[in-house]
mmCIF file of N, CA and C in Angstrom:
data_model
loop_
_atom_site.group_PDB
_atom_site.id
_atom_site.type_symbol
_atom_site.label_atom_id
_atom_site.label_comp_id
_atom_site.label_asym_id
_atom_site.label_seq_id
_atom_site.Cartn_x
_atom_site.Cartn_y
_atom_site.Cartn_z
ATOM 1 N N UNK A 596 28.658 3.888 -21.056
ATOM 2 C CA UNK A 596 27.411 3.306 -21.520
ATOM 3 C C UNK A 596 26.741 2.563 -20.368
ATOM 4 N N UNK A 597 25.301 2.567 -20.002
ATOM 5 C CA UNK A 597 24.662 2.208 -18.939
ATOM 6 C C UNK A 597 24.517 0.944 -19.452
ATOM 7 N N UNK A 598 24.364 0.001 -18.758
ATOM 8 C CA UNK A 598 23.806 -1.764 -19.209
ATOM 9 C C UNK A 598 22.154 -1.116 -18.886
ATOM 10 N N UNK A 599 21.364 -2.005 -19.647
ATOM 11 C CA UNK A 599 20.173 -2.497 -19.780
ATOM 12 C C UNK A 599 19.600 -2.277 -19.014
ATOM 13 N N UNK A 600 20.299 -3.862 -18.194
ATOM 14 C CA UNK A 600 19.099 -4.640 -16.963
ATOM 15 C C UNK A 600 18.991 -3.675 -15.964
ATOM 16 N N UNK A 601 19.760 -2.756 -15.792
ATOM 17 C CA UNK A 601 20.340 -1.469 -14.473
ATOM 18 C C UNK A 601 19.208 -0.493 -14.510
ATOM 19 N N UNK A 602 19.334 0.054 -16.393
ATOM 20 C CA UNK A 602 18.160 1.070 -16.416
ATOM 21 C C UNK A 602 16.788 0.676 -16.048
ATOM 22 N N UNK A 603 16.525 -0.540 -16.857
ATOM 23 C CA UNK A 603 15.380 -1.348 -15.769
ATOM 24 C C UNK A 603 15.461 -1.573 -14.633
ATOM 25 N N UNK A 604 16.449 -1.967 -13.849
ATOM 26 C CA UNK A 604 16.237 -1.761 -12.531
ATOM 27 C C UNK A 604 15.491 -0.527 -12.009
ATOM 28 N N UNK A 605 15.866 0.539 -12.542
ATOM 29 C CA UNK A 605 16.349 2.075 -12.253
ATOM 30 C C UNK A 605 14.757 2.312 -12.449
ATOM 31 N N UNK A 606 14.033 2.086 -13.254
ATOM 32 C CA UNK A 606 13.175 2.422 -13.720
ATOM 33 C C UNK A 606 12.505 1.658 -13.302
ATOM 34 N N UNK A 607 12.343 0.494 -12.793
ATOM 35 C CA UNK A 607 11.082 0.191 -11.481
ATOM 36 C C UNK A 607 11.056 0.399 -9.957
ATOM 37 N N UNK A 608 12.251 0.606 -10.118
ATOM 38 C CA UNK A 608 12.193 1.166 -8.473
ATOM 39 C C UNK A 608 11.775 2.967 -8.210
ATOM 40 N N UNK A 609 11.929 3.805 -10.148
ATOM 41 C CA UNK A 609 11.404 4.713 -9.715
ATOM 42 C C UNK A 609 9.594 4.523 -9.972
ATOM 43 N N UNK A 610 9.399 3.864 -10.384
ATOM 44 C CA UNK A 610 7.610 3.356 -10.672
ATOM 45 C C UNK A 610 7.284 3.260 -9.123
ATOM 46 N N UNK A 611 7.951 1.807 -8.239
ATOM 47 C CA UNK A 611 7.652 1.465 -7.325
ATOM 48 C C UNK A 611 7.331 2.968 -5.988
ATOM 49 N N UNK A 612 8.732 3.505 -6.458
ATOM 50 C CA UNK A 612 8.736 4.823 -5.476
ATOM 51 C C UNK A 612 7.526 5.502 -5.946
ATOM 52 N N UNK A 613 7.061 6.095 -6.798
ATOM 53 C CA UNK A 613 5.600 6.462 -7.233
ATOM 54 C C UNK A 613 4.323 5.755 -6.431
ATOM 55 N N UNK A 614 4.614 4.762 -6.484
ATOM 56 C CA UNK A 614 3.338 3.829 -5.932
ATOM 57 C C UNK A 614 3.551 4.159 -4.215
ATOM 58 N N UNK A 615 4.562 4.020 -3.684
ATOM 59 C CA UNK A 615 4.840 4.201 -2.573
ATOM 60 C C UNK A 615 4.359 6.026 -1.752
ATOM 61 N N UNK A 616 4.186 6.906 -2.806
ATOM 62 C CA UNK A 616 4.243 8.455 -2.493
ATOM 63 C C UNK A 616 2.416 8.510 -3.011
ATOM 64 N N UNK A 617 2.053 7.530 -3.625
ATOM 65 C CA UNK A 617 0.368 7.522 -3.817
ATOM 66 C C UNK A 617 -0.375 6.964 -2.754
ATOM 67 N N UNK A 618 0.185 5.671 -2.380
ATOM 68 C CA UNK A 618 -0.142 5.405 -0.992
ATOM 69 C C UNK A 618 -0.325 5.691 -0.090
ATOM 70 N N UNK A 619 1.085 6.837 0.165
ATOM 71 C CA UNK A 619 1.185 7.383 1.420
ATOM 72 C C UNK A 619 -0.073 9.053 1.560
ATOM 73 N N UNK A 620 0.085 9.379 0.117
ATOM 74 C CA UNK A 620 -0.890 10.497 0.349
ATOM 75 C C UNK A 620 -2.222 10.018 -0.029
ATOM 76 N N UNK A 621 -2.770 9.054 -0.282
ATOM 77 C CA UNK A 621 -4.381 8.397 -0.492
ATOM 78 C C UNK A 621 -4.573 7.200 0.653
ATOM 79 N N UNK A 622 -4.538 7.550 1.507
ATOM 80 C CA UNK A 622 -4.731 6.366 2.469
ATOM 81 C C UNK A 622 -6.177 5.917 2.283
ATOM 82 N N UNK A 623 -7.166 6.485 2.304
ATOM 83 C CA UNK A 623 -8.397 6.381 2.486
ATOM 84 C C UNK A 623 -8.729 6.176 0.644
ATOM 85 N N UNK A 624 -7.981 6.252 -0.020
ATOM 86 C CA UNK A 624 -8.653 6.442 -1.779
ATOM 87 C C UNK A 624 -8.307 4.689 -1.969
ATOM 88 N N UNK A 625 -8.476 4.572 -3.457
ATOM 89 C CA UNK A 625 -8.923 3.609 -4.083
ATOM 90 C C UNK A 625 -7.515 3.159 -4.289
ATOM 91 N N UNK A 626 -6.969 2.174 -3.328
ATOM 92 C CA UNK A 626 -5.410 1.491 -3.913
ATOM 93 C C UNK A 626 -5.958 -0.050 -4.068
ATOM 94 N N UNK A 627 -6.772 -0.339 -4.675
ATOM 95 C CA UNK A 627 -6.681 -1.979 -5.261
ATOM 96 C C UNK A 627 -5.821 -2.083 -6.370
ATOM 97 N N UNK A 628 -5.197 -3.270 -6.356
ATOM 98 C CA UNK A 628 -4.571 -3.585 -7.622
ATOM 99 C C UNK A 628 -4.768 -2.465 -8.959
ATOM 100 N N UNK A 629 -6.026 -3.016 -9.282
ATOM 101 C CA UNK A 629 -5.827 -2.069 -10.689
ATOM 102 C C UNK A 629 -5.320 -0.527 -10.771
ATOM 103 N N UNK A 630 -6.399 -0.648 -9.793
ATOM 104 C CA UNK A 630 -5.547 1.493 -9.528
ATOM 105 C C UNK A 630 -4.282 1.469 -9.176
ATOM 106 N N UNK A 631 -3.448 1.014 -8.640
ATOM 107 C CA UNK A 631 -2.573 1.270 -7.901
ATOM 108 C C UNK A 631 -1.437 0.983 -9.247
ATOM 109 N N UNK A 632 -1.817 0.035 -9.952
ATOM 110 C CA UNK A 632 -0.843 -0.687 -10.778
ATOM 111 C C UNK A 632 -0.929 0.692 -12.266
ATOM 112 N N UNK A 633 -2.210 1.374 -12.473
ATOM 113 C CA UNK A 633 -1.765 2.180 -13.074
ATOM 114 C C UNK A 633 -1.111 3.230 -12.645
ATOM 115 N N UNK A 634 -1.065 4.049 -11.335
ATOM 116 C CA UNK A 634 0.232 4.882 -11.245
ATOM 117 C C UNK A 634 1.668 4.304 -11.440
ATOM 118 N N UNK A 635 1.597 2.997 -11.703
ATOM 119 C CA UNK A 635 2.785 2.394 -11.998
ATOM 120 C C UNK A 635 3.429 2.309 -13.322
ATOM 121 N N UNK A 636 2.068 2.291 -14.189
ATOM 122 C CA UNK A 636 2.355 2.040 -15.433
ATOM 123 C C UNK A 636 3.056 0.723 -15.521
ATOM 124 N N UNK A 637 1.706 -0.263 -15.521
ATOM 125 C CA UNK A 637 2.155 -1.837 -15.365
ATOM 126 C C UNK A 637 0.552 -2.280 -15.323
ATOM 127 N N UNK A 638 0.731 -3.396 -16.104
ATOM 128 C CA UNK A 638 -0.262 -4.514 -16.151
ATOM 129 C C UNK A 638 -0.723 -5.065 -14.548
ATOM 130 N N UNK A 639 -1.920 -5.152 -14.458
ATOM 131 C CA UNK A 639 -1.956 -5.396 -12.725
ATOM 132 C C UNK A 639 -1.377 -6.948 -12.530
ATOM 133 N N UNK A 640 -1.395 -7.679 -13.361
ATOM 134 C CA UNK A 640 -0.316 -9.012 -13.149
ATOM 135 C C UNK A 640 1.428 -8.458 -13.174
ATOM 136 N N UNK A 641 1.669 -8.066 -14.330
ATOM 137 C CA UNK A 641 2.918 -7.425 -14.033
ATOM 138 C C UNK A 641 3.646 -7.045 -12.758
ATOM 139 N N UNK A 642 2.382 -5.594 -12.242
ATOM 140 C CA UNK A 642 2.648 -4.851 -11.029
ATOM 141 C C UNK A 642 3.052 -5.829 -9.594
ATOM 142 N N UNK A 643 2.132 -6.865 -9.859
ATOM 143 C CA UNK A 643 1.637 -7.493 -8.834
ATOM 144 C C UNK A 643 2.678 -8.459 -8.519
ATOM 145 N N UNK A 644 3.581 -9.099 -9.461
ATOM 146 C CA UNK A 644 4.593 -9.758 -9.689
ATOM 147 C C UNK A 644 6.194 -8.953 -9.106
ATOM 148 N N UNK A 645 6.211 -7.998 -9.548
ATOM 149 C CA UNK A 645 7.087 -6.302 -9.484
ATOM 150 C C UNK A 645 6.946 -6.673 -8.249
ATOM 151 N N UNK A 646 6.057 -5.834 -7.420
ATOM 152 C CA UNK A 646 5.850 -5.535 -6.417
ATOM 153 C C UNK A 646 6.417 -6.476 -4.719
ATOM 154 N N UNK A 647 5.802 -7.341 -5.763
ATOM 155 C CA UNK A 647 6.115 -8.409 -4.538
ATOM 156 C C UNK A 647 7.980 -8.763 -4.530
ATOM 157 N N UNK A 648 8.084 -8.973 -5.369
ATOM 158 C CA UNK A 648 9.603 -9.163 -5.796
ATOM 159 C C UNK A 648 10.678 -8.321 -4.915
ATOM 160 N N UNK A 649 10.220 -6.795 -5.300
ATOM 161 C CA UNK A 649 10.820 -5.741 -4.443
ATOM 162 C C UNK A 649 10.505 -5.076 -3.283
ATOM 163 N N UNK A 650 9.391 -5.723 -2.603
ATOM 164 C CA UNK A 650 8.795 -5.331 -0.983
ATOM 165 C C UNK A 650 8.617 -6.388 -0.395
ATOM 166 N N UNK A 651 8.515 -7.750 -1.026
ATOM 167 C CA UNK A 651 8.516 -9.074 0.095
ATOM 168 C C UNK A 651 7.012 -9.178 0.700
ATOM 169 N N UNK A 652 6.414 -7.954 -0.069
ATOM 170 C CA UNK A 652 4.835 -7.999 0.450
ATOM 171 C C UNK A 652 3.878 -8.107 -0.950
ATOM 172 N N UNK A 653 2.386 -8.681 -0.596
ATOM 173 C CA UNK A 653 1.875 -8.098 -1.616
ATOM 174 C C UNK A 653 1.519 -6.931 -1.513
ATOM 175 N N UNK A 654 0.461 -6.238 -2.151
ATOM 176 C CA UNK A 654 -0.105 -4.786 -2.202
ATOM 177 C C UNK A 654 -0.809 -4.692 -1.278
ATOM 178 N N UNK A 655 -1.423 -5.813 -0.951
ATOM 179 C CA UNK A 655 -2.384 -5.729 -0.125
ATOM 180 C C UNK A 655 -1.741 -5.796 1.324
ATOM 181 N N UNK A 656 -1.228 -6.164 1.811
ATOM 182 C CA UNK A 656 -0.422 -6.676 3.067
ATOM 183 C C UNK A 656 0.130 -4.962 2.956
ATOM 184 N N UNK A 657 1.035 -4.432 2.145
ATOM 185 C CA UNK A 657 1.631 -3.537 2.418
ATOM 186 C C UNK A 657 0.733 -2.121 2.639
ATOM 187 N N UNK A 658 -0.391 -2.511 1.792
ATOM 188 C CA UNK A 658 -1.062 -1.243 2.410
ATOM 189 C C UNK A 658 -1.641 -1.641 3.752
ATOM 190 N N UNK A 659 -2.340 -2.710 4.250
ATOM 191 C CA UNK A 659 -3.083 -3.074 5.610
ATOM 192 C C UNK A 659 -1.778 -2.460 6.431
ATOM 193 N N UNK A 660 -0.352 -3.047 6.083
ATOM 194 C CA UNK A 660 0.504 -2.665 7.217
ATOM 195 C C UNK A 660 0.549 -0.818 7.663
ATOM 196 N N UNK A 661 0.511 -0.638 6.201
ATOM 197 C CA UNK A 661 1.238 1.264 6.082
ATOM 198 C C UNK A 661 -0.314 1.897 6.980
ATOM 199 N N UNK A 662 -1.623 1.231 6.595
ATOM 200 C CA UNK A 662 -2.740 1.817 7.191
ATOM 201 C C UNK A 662 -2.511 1.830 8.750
ATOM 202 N N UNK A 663 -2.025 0.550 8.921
ATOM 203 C CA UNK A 663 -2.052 0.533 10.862
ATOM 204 C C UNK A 663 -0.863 0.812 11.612
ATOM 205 N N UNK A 664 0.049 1.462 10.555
ATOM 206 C CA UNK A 664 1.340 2.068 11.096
ATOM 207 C C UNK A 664 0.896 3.560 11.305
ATOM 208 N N UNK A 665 -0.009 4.008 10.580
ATOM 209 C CA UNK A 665 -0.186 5.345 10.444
ATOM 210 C C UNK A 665 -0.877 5.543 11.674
ATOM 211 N N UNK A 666 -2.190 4.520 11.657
ATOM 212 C CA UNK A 666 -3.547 4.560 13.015
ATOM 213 C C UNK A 666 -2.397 4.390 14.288
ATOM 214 N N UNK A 667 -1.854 3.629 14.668
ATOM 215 C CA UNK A 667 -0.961 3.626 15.685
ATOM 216 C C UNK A 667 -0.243 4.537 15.871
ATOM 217 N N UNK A 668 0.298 5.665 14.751
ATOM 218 C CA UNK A 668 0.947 6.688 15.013
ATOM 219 C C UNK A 668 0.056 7.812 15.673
ATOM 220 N N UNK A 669 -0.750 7.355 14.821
ATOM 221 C CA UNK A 669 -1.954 8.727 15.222
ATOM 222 C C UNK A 669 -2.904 8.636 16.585
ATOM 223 N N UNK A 670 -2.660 7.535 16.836
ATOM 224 C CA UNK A 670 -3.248 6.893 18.418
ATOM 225 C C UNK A 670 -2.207 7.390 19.153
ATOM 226 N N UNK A 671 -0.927 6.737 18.830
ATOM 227 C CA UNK A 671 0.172 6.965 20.171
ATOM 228 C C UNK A 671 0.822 8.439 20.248
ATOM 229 N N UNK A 672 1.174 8.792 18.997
ATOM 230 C CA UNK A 672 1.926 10.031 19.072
ATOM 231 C C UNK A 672 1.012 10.978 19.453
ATOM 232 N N UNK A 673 -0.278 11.329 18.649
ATOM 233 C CA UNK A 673 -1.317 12.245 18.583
ATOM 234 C C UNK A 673 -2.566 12.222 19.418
ATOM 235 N N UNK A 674 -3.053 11.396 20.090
ATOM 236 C CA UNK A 674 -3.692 11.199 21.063
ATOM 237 C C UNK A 674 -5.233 11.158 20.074
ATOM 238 N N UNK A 675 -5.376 10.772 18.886
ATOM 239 C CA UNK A 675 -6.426 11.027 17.983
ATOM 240 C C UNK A 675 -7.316 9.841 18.341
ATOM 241 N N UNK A 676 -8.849 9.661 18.536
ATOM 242 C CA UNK A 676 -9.094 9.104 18.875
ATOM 243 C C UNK A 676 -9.273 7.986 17.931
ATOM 244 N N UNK A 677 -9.154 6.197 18.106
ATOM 245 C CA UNK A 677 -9.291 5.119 17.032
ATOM 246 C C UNK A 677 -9.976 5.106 15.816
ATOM 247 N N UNK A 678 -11.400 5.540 16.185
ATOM 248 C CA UNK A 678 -12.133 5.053 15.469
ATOM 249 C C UNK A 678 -12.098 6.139 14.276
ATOM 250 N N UNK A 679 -11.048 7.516 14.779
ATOM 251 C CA UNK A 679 -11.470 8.592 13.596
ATOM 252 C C UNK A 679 -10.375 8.072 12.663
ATOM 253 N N UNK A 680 -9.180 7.501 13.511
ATOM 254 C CA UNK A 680 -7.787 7.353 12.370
ATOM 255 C C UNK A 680 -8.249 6.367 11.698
ATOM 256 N N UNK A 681 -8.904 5.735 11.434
ATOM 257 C CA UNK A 681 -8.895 3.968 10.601
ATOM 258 C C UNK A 681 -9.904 4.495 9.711
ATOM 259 N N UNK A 682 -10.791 5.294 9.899
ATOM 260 C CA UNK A 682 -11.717 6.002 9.106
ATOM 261 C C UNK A 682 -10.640 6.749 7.906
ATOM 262 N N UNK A 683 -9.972 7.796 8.487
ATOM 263 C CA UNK A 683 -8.880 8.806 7.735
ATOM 264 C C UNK A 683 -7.828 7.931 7.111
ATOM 265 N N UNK A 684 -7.493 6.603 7.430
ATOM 266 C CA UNK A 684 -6.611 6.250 7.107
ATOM 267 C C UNK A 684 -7.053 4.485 5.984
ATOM 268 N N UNK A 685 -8.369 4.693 5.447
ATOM 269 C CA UNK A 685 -9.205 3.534 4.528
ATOM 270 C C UNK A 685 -9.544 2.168 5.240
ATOM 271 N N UNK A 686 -10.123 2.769 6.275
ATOM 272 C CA UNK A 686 -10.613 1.025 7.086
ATOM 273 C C UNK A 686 -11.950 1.695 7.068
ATOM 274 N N UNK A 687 -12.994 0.785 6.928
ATOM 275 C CA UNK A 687 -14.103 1.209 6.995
ATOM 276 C C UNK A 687 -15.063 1.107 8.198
ATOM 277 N N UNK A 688 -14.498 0.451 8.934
ATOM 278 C CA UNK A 688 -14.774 0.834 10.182
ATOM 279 C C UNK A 688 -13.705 0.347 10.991
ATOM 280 N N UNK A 689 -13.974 0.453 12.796
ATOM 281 C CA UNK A 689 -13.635 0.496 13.676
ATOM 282 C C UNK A 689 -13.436 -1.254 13.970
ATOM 283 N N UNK A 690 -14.143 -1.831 13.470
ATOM 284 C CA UNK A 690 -14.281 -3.398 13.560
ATOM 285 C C UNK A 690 -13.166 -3.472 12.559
ATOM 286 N N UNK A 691 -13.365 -3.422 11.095
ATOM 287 C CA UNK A 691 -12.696 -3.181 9.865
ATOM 288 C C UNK A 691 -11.442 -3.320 10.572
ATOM 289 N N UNK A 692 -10.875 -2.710 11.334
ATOM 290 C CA UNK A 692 -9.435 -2.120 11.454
ATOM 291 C C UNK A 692 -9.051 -3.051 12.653
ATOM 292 N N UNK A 693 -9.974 -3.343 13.590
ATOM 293 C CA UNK A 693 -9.387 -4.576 14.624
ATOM 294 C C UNK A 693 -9.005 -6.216 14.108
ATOM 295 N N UNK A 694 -10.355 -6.250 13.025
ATOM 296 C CA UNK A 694 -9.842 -7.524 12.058
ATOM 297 C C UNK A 694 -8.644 -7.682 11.581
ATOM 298 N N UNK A 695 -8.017 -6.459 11.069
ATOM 299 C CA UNK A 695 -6.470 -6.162 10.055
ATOM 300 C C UNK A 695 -5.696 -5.985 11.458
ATOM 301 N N UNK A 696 -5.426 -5.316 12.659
ATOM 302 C CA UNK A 696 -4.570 -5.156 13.881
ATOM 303 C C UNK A 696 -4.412 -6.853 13.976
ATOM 304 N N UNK A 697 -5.666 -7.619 14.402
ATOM 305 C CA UNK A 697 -5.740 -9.124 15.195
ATOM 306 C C UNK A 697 -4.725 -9.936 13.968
ATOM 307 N N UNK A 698 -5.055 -9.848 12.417
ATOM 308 C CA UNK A 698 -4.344 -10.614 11.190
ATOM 309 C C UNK A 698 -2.931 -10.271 11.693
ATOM 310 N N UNK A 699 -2.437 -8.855 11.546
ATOM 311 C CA UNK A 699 -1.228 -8.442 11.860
ATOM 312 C C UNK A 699 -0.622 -9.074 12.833
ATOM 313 N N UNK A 700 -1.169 -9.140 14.034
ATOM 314 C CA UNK A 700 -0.767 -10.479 15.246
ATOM 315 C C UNK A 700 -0.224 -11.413 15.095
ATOM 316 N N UNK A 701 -1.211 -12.125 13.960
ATOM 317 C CA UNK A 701 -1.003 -13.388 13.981
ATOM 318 C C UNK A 701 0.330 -13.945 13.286
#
């Protein structure tokens, strides 16, 4: 017999993994809270609570990070030029994306 609290475990970390595989293929789409919290199937307070709990980030932090992990990949590995990856990857501009690099710094 499975305990409870486990299957719940089990069952937000497979939500979370969902949120994590929407992210990664919508970089540029609509991940604010609310959207994001319904591929979760969760209240956006809920999600938002969840989330943080099990990534140490909020939503927001974790996508700014996953966006400028990607632009840096695509700068260093791919030789793509800046201003197209931050575009492809939901910064709205080229400024947009030095503001979130300089935060990341800090």
């Amino acid at each position: 017999m499975t305990h409870p609290k486990t299957d719940m475990q089990e069952d937000y970390i497979s939500r979370i993994n969902k949120v994590f595989q929407f992210i990664d293929q919508n970089p540029d789409g609509d991940l604010s809270l609310e959207a994001v919290s319904q591929v979760a199937c969760f209240s956006p307070f809920h999600f938002h609570r969840i989330f943080k709990t099990m990534t140490g980030e909020t939503l927001n932090e974790y996508v700014t990070r996953h966006r400028l992990e990607k632009l840096l990949h695509g700068f260093f590995i791919e030789n793509i030029p800046v201003t197209e990856i931050a575009l492809q990857n939901g910064f709205s501009s080229n400024s947009a994306f030095t503001r979130a690099f300089k935060n990341s710094m800090a």
